[in-house]
Coordinates of C-alpha atoms in Angstrom, one line a residue:
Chain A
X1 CA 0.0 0.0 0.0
X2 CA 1.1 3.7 -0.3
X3 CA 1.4 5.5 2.5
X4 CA 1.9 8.6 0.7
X5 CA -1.8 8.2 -0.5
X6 CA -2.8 7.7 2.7
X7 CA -0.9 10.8 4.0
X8 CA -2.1 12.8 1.2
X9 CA -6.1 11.1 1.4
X10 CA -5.7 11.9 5.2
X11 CA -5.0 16.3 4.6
X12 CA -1.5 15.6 6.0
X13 CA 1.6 17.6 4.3
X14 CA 3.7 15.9 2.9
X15 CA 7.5 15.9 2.0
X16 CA 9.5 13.9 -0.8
X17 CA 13.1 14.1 -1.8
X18 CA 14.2 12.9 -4.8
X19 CA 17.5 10.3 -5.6
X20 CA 19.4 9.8 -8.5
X21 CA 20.8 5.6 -9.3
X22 CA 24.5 5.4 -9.5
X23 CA 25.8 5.4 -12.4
X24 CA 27.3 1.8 -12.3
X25 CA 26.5 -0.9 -9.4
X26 CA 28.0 0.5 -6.5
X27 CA 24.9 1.7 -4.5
X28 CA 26.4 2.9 -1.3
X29 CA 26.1 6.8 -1.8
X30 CA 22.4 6.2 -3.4
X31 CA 21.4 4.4 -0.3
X32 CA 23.1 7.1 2.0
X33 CA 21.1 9.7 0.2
X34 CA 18.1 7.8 0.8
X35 CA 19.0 7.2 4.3
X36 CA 19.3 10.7 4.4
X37 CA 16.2 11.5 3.4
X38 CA 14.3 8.9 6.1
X39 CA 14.1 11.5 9.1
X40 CA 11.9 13.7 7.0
X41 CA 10.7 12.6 3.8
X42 CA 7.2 10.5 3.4
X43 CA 8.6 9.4 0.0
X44 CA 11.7 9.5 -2.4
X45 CA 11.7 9.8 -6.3
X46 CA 13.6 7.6 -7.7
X47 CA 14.9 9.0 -11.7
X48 CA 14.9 6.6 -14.5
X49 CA 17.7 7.4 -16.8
X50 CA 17.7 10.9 -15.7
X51 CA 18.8 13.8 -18.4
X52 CA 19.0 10.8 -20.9
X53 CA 22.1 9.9 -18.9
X54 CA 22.8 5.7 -18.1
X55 CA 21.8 4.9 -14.4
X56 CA 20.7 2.0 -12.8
X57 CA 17.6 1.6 -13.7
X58 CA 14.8 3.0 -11.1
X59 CA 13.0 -0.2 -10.4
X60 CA 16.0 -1.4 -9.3
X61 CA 16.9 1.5 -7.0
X62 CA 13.1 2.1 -5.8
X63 CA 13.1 -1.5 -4.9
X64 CA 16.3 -1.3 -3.0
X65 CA 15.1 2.4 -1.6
X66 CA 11.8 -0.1 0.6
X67 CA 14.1 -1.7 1.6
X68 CA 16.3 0.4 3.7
X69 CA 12.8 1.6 4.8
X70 CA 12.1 4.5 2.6
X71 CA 8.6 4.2 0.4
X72 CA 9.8 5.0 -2.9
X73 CA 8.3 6.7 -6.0
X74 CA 9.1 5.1 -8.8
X75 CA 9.4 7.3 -11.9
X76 CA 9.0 6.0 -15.5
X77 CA 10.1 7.8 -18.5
X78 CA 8.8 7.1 -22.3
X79 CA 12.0 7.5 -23.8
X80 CA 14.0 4.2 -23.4
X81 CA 11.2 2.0 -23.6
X82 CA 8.0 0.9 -25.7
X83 CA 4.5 -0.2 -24.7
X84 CA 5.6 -4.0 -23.8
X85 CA 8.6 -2.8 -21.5
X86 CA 6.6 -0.1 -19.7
X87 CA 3.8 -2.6 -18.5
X88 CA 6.0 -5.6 -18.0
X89 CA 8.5 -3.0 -15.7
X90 CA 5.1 -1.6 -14.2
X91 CA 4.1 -5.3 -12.9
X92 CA 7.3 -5.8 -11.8
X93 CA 7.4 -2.3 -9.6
X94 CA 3.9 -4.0 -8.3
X95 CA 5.3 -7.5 -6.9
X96 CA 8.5 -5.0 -5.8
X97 CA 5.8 -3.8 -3.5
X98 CA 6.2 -0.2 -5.0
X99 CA 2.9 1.3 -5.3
X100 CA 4.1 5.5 -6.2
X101 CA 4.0 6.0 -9.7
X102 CA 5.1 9.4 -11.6
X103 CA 5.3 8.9 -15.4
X104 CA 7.4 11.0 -17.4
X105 CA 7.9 12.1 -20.9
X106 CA 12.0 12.1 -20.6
X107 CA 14.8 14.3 -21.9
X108 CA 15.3 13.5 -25.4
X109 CA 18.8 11.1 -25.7
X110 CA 20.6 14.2 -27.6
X111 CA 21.4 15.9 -24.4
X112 CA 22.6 12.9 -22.8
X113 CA 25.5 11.0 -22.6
X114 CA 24.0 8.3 -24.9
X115 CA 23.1 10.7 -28.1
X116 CA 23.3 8.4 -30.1
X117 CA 20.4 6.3 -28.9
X118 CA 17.2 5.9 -30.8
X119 CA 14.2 7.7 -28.8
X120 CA 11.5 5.4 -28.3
X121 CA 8.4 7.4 -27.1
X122 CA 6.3 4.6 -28.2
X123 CA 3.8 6.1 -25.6
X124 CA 3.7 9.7 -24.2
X125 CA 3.5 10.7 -20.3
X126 CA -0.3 10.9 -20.7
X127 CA -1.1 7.8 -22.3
X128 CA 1.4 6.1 -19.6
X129 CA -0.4 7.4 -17.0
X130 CA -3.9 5.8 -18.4
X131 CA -1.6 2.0 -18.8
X132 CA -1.0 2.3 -15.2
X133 CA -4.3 3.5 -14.2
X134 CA -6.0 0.9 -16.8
X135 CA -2.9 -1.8 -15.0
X136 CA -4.7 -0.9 -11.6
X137 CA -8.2 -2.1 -13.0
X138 CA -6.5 -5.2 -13.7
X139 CA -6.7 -4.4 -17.2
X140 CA -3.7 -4.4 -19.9
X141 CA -3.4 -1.4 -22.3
X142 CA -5.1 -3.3 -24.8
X143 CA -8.6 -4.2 -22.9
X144 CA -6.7 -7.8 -21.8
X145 CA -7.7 -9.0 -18.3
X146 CA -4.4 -9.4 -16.5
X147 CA -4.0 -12.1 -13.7
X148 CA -3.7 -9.9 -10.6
X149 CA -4.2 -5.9 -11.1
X150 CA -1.6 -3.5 -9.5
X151 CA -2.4 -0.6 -7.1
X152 CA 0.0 2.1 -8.2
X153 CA -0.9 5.9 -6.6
X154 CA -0.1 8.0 -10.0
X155 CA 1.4 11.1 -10.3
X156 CA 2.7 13.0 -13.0
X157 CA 4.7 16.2 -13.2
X158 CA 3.7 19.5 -13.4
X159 CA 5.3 23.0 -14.5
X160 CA 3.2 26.0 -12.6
X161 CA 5.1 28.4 -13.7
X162 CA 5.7 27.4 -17.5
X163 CA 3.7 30.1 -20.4
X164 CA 1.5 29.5 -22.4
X165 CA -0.7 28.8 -18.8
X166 CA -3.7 27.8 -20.5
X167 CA -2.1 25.4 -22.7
X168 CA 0.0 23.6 -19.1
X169 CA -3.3 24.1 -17.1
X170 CA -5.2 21.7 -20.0
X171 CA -2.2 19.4 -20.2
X172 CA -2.4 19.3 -16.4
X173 CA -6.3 18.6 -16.7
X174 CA -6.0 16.0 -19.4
X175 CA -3.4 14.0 -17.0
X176 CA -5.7 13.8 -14.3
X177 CA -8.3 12.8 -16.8
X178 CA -6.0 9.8 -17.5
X179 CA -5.8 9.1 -14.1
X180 CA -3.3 11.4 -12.5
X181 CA -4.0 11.8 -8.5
X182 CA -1.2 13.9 -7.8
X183 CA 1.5 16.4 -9.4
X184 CA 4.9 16.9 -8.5
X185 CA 6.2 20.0 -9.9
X186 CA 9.1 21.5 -11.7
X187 CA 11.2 24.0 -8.8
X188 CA 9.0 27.5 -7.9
X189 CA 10.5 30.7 -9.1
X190 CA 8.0 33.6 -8.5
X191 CA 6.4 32.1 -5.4
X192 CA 3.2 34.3 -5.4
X193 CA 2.4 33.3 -9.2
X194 CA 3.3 29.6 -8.1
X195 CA 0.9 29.0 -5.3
X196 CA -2.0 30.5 -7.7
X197 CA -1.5 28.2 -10.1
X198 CA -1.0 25.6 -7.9
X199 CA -4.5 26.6 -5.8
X200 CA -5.7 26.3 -10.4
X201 CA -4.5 22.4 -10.3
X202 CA -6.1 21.8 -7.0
X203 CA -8.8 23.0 -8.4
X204 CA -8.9 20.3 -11.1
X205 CA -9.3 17.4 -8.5
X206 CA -5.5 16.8 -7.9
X207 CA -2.9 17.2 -5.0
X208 CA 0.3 19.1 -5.6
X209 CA 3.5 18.5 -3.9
X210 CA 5.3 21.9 -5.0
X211 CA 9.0 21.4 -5.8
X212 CA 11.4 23.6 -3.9
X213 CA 15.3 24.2 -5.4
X214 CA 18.6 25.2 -3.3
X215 CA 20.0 27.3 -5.9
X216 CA 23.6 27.7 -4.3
X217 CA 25.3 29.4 -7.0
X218 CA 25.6 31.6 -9.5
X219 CA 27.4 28.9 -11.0
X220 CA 24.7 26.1 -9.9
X221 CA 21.7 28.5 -11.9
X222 CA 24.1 28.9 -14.7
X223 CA 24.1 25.0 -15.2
X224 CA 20.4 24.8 -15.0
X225 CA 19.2 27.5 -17.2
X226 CA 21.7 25.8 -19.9
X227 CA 21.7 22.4 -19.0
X228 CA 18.3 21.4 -17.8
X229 CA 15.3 20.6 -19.7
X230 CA 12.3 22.8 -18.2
X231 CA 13.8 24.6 -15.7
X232 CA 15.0 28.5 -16.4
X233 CA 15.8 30.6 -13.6
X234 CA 14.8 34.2 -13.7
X235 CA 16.6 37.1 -13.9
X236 CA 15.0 38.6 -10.4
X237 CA 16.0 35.5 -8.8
X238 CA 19.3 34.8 -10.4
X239 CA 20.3 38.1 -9.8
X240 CA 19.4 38.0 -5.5
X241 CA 21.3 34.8 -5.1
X242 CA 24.5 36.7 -7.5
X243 CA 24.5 40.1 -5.5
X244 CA 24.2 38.4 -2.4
X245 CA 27.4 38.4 0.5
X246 CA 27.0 34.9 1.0
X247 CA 25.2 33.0 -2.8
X248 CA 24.7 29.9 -0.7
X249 CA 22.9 31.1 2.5
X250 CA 20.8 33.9 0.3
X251 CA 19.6 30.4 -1.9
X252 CA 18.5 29.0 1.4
X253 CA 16.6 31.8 2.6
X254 CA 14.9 31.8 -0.5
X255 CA 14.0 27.8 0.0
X256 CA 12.5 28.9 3.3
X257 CA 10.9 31.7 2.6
X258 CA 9.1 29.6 -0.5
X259 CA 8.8 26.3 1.7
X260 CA 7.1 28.3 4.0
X261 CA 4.5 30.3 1.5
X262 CA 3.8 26.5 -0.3
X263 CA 3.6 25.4 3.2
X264 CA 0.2 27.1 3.3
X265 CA -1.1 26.4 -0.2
X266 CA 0.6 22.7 -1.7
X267 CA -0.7 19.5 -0.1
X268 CA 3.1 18.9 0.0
X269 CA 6.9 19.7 -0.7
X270 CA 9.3 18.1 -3.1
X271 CA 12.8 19.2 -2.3
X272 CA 15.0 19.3 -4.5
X273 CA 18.4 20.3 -2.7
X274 CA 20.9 19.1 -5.7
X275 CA 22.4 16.6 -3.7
X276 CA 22.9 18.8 -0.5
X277 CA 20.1 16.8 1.4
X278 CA 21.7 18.1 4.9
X279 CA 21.0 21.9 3.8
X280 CA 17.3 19.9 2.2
X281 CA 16.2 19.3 6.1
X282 CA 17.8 22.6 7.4
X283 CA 15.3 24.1 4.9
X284 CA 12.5 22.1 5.8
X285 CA 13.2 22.7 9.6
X286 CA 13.4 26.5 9.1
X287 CA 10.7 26.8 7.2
X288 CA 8.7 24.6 10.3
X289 CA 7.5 22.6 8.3
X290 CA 10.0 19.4 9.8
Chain B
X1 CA 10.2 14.1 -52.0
X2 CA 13.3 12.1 -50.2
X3 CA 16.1 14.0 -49.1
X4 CA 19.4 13.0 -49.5
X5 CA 22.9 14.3 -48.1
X6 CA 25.9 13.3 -49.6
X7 CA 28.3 11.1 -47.6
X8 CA 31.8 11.8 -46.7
X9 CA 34.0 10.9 -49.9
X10 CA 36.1 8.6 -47.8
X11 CA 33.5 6.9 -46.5
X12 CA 32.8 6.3 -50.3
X13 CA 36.1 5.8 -51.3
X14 CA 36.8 3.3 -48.0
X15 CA 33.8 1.4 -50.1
X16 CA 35.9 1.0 -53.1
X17 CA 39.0 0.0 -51.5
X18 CA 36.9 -2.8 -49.5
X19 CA 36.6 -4.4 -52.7
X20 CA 39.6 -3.6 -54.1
X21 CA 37.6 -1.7 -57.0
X22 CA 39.7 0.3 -59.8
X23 CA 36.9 1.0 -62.6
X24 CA 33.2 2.7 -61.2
X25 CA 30.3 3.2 -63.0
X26 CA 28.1 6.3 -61.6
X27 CA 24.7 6.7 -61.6
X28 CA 22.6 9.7 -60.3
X29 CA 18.6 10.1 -60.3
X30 CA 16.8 12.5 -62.2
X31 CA 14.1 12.9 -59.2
X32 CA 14.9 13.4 -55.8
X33 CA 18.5 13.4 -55.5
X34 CA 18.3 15.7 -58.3
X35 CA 16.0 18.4 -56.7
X36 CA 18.2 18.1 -53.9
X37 CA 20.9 18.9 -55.1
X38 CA 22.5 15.5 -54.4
X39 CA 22.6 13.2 -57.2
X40 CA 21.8 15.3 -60.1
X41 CA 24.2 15.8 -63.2
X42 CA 26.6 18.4 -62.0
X43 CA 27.1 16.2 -58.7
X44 CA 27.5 13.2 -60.4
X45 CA 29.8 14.9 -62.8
X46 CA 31.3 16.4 -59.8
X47 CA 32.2 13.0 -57.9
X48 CA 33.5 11.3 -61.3
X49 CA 36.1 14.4 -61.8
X50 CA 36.9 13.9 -58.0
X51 CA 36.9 10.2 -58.3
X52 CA 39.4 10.4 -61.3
X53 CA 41.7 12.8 -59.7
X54 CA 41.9 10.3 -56.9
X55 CA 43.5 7.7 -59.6
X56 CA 40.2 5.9 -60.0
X57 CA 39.1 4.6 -63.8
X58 CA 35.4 6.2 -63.8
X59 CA 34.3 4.0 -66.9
X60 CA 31.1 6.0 -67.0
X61 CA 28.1 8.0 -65.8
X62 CA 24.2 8.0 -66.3
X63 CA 21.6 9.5 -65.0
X64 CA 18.3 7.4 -63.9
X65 CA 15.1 9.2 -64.4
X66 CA 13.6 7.4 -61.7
X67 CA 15.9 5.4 -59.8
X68 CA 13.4 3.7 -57.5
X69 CA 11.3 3.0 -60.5
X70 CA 12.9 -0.7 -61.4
X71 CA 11.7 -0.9 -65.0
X72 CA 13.3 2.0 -65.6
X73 CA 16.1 1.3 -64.1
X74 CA 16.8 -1.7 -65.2
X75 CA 16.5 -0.6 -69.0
X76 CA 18.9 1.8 -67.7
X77 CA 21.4 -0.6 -67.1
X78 CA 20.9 -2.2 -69.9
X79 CA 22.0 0.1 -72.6
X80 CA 25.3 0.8 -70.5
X81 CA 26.1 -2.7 -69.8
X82 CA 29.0 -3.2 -71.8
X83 CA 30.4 -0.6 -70.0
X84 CA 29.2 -2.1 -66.7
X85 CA 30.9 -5.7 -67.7
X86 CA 34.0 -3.8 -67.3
X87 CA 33.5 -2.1 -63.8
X88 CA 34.3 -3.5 -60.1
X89 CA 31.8 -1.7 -58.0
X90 CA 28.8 0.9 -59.1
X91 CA 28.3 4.0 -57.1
X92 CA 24.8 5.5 -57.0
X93 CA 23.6 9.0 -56.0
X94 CA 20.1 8.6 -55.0
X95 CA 18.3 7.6 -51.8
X96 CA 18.8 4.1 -50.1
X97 CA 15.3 2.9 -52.6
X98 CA 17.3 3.8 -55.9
X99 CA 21.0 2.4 -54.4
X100 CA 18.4 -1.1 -53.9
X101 CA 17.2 -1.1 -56.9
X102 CA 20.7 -1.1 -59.0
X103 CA 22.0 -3.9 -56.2
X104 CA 18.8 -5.7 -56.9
X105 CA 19.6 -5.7 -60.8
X106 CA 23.5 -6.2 -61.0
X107 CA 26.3 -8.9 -59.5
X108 CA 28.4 -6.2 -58.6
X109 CA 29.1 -4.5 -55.3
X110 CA 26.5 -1.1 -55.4
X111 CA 27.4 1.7 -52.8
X112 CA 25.7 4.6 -51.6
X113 CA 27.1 8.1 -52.3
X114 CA 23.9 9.3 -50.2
X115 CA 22.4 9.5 -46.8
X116 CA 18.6 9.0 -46.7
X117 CA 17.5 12.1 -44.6
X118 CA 13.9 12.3 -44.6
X119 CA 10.8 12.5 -46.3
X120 CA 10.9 16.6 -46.8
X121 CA 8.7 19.2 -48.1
X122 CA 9.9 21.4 -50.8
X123 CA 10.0 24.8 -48.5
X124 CA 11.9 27.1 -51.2
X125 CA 14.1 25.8 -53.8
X126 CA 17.0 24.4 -51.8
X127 CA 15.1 24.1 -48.2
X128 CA 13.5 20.9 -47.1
X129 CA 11.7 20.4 -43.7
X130 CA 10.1 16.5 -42.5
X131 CA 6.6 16.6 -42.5
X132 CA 5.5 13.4 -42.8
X133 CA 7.0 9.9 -41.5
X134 CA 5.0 7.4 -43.3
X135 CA 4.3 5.8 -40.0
X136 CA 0.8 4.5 -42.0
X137 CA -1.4 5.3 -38.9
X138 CA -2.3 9.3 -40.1
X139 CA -3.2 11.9 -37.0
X140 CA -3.8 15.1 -39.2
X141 CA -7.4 14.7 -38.6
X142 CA -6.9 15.5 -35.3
X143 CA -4.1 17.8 -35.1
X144 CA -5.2 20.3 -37.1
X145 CA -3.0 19.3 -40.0
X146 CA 0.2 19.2 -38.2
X147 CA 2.3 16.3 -37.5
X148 CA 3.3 15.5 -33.9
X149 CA 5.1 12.2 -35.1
X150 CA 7.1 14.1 -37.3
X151 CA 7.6 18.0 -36.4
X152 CA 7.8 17.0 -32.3
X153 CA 10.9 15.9 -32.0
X154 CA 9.9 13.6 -29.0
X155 CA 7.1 12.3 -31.6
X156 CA 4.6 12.7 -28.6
X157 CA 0.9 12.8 -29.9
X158 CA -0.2 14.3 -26.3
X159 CA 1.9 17.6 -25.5
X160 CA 3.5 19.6 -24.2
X161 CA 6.3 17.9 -22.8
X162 CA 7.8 19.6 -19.7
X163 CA 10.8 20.9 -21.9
X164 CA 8.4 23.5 -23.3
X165 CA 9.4 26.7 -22.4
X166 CA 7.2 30.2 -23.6
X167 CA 5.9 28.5 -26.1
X168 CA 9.0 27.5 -27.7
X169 CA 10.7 23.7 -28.1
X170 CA 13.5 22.7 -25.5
X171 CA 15.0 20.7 -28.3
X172 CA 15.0 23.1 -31.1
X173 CA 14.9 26.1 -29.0
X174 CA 14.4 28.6 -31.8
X175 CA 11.3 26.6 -33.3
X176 CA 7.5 27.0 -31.8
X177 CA 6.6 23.5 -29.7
X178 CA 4.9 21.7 -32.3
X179 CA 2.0 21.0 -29.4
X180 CA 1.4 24.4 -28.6
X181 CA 1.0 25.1 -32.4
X182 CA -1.5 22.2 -32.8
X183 CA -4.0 23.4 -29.8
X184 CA -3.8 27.3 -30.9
X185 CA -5.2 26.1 -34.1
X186 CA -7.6 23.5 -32.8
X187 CA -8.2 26.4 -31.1
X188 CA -8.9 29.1 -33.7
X189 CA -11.2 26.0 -35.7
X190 CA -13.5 25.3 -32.6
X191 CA -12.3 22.1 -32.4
X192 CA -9.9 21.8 -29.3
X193 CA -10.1 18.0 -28.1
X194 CA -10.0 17.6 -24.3
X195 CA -9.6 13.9 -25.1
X196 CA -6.4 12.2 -24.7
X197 CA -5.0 11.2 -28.2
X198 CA -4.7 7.4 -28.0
X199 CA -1.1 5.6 -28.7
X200 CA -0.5 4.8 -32.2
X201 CA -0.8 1.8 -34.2
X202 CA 2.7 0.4 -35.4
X203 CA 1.2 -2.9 -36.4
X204 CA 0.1 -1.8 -39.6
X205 CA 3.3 -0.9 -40.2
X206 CA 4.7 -4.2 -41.0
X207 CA 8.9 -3.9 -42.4
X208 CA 9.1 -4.3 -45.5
X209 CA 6.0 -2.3 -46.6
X210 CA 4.2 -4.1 -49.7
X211 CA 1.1 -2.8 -51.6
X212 CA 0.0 -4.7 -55.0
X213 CA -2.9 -2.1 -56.3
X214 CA -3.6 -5.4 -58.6
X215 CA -4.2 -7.7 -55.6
X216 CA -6.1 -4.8 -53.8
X217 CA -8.2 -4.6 -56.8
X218 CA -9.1 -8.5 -57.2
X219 CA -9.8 -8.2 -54.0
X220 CA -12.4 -5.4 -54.3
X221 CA -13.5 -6.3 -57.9
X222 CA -12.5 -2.8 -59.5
X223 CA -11.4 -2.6 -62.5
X224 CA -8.2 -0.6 -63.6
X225 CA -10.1 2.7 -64.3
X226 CA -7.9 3.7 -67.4
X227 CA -5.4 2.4 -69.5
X228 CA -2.2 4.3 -68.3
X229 CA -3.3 2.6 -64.8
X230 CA -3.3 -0.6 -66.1
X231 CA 0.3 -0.1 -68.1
X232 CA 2.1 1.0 -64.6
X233 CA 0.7 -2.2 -62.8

């Protein structure tokens, strides 16, 4: 069973972290992250493949995530595999016992370290999300009757900030329409524009755990407004973190002073600390939210 | 049309020296590869002068008018094949259909001078853009006449992916998201679905693709509805 469903079914707030695989089969820093993230997350993300880069794969590192006592989202991307190999690893997530599902679209293999790859998008986020919500009816993608039906708590992502609105508010509508329950959203910029939209996608039917980023740098924003799909960092906030004495300790006041303003609206937090999960509770405890 | 890039001319040449070939025979295409500015008469004549220069006995040249077209082709052949007796390999400039066609009809090694690149629109003389991937399972109907499969570069039929940013894609970051372009004009036509678009078919598109218009007609009882029809069965 999830127990971030229940959390989230029950009004509490909730917090996930999110955990990259190793890139090879030495696990011992991914499960210290994880660890990491026990005192105060209720779940962890676990990537698949992230930035179209070669990881372990996420139903192996969600499965060994439960097991070191942290309930585990498992994400799904569409890039690296087709209809067959998205089901089959969705039944297997199911006897894993992991019951968190966020499907993703995926960064497209040219900006990773594998460009050469062929892209498979056989399926796209949404139509993923209604295999796994047609997978919990007991029901295969094409109408077959499967012999035991999963019970996966879907997700998908969500980018509040992201223009055209209209056109992210109906993708964000047509998600939940396939059977997305909750959204777990790209890092909050302009905190006052964020929690409106995010009060708009609550008002769809769905829960949203709002994501929160530690900046750090100059150098850190730099790197993510030119190597990171579907994130760009604004001048206004760009330029606070650059002018300030200390970068670092301006980025975390900023975390707070969002965790604490999301605090009031999301139905959760997803904290995205860039590997800095230490500073990821000091935020989370300043804001009071921990 | 299918748009063709030329290869590197030592990939070309690594071809010839795999077989230890001294005397080519080129042929071009008077379609495509011609339009493109690939495999046309200049080019042709281009790669032979090259080819020569580089010590190679270029025993001679032709242009197909249709290089896919195998009757054609083959007739082609024909009236140069005393001059094909005496070659090692035979290099042809047109897509990877026309290079098949020559391998299907001689004993020699056949090599590509060309790179299929796509299935392209004619934009303005010299500029080609994909539209269309053949995928035999058409969406047009419901995206307002534009192709997800082909102009998103993710292929998505559902979209915007997260990459899209102001409108724009994350991939191509100078070009309009192909998604957002879709619902503005499902938009402006009154006809914005809410519905998820369901996941393509790929069965019906079974490798190698095959249609017989003959069969398909005994099997619907139609007859061939005018003599020219009839000749190009």
């Amino acid at each position: 069973m999830s127990s971030l469903r229940d959390k989230l079914n029950a009004g509490h707030f909730v917090i996930t972290g999110e955990v990259a695989p190793p890139r090879g089969a030495d696990c011992t820093k991914m499960l210290a992250d994880v660890k990491a993230y026990a005192p105060v997350a209720d779940a962890v993300n676990i990537t698949d493949n992230q930035g179209a880069t070669l990881h372990l794969s996420s139903l192996a590192a969600s499965r060994m995530a439960q097991e070191v006592g942290v309930e585990a989202i498992f994400q799904q991307t569409c890039r690296d595999r087709n209809r067959l190999a998205l089901q089959s690893d969705l039944l297997a997530a199911a006897t894993y016992g992991l019951h968190n599902f966020l499907a993703v679209t995926g960064d497209n293999p040219h900006f990773g370290d594998h460009p050469q790859a062929k892209a498979v998008f056989d399926l796209d986020s949404t139509q993923l999300i209604e295999v796994a919500s047609s997978l919990n009816h007991g029901i295969d993608m094409n109408g077959g009757k499967l012999n035991g039906a999963t019970d996966f708590f879907i997700g998908a992502a969500a980018f509040p900030e992201a223009e055209p609105w209209e056109i992210q508010k109906r993708r964000i509508a047509q998600k939940i329409e396939a059977g997305a329950v909750f959204f777990q959203t790209q890092a909050c910029m302009d905190v006052e524009l964020f929690a409106r939209r995010v009060e708009e996608i609550q008002a769809l039917g769905a829960q949203v755990i709002a994501g929160v980023i530690l900046l750090k740098s100059e150098k850190v924003i730099s790197f993510i407004n030119n190597k990171l799909a579907g994130m760009m960092i604004p001048e206004h906030v760009s330029s606070r973190i650059a002018r300030a004495a200390d970068p670092f300790e301006e980025s975390v006041a900023l975390a707070v002073e969002q965790s604490r303003i999301l605090g009031e609206v999301a139905d959760g937090i997803h904290m995205m600390p860039l590997g800095d999960i230490a500073t990821g509770v000091r935020i989370l405890h300043e804001a009071k939210i921990r | 049309m299918i748009i063709t890039q030329p290869k590197d001319f030592d990939v070309v040449r690594s071809f010839l020296e795999g077989v230890d070939a001294q005397h080519v025979f080129l042929i071009g295409c008077g379609q495509c590869a011609t339009a493109a500015g690939t495999g046309g008469e200049p080019e042709v004549a281009a790669a032979a002068q090259r080819l020569s220069v580089a010590g190679y006995d270029v025993v001679g040249t032709a242009i197909s008018e249709v290089t896919c077209h195998s009757g054609g082709t083959k007739l082609l052949l024909r009236k140069h094949k005393d001059e094909l007796a005496r070659v090692d390999a035979v290099i042809v400039f047109s897509c990877g259909a026309g290079v098949q066609t020559v391998a299907d009809a001689l004993a020699c090694p056949v090599f590509p001078a060309l790179n299929s690149s796509f299935l392209g629109n004619v934009i303005r003389h010299g500029e080609f853009e994909e539209r269309c991937q053949t995928c035999g399972d058409c969406v047009l109907g419901q995206t307002a006449g534009i192709c997800p499969v082909t102009q998103c570069p993710k292929g998505l039929l559902n979209g915007p992916c997260g990459g899209m940013w102001d409108g724009m894609c994350e991939v191509i970051p100078d070009r309009r998201c192909t998604h957002v372009r879709i619902i503005e004009k499902l938009e402006e036509q009154h006809r914005l679905r809410t519905s998820v678009l369901a996941p393509k078919n790929y069965g019906v598109k079974i490798k190698p693709g095959h249609i017989s218009v003959r069969k398909v007609r005994a099997q619907h009882h139609v007859a061939p509805t005018s003599e020219g029809e009839a000749h190009h069965e």
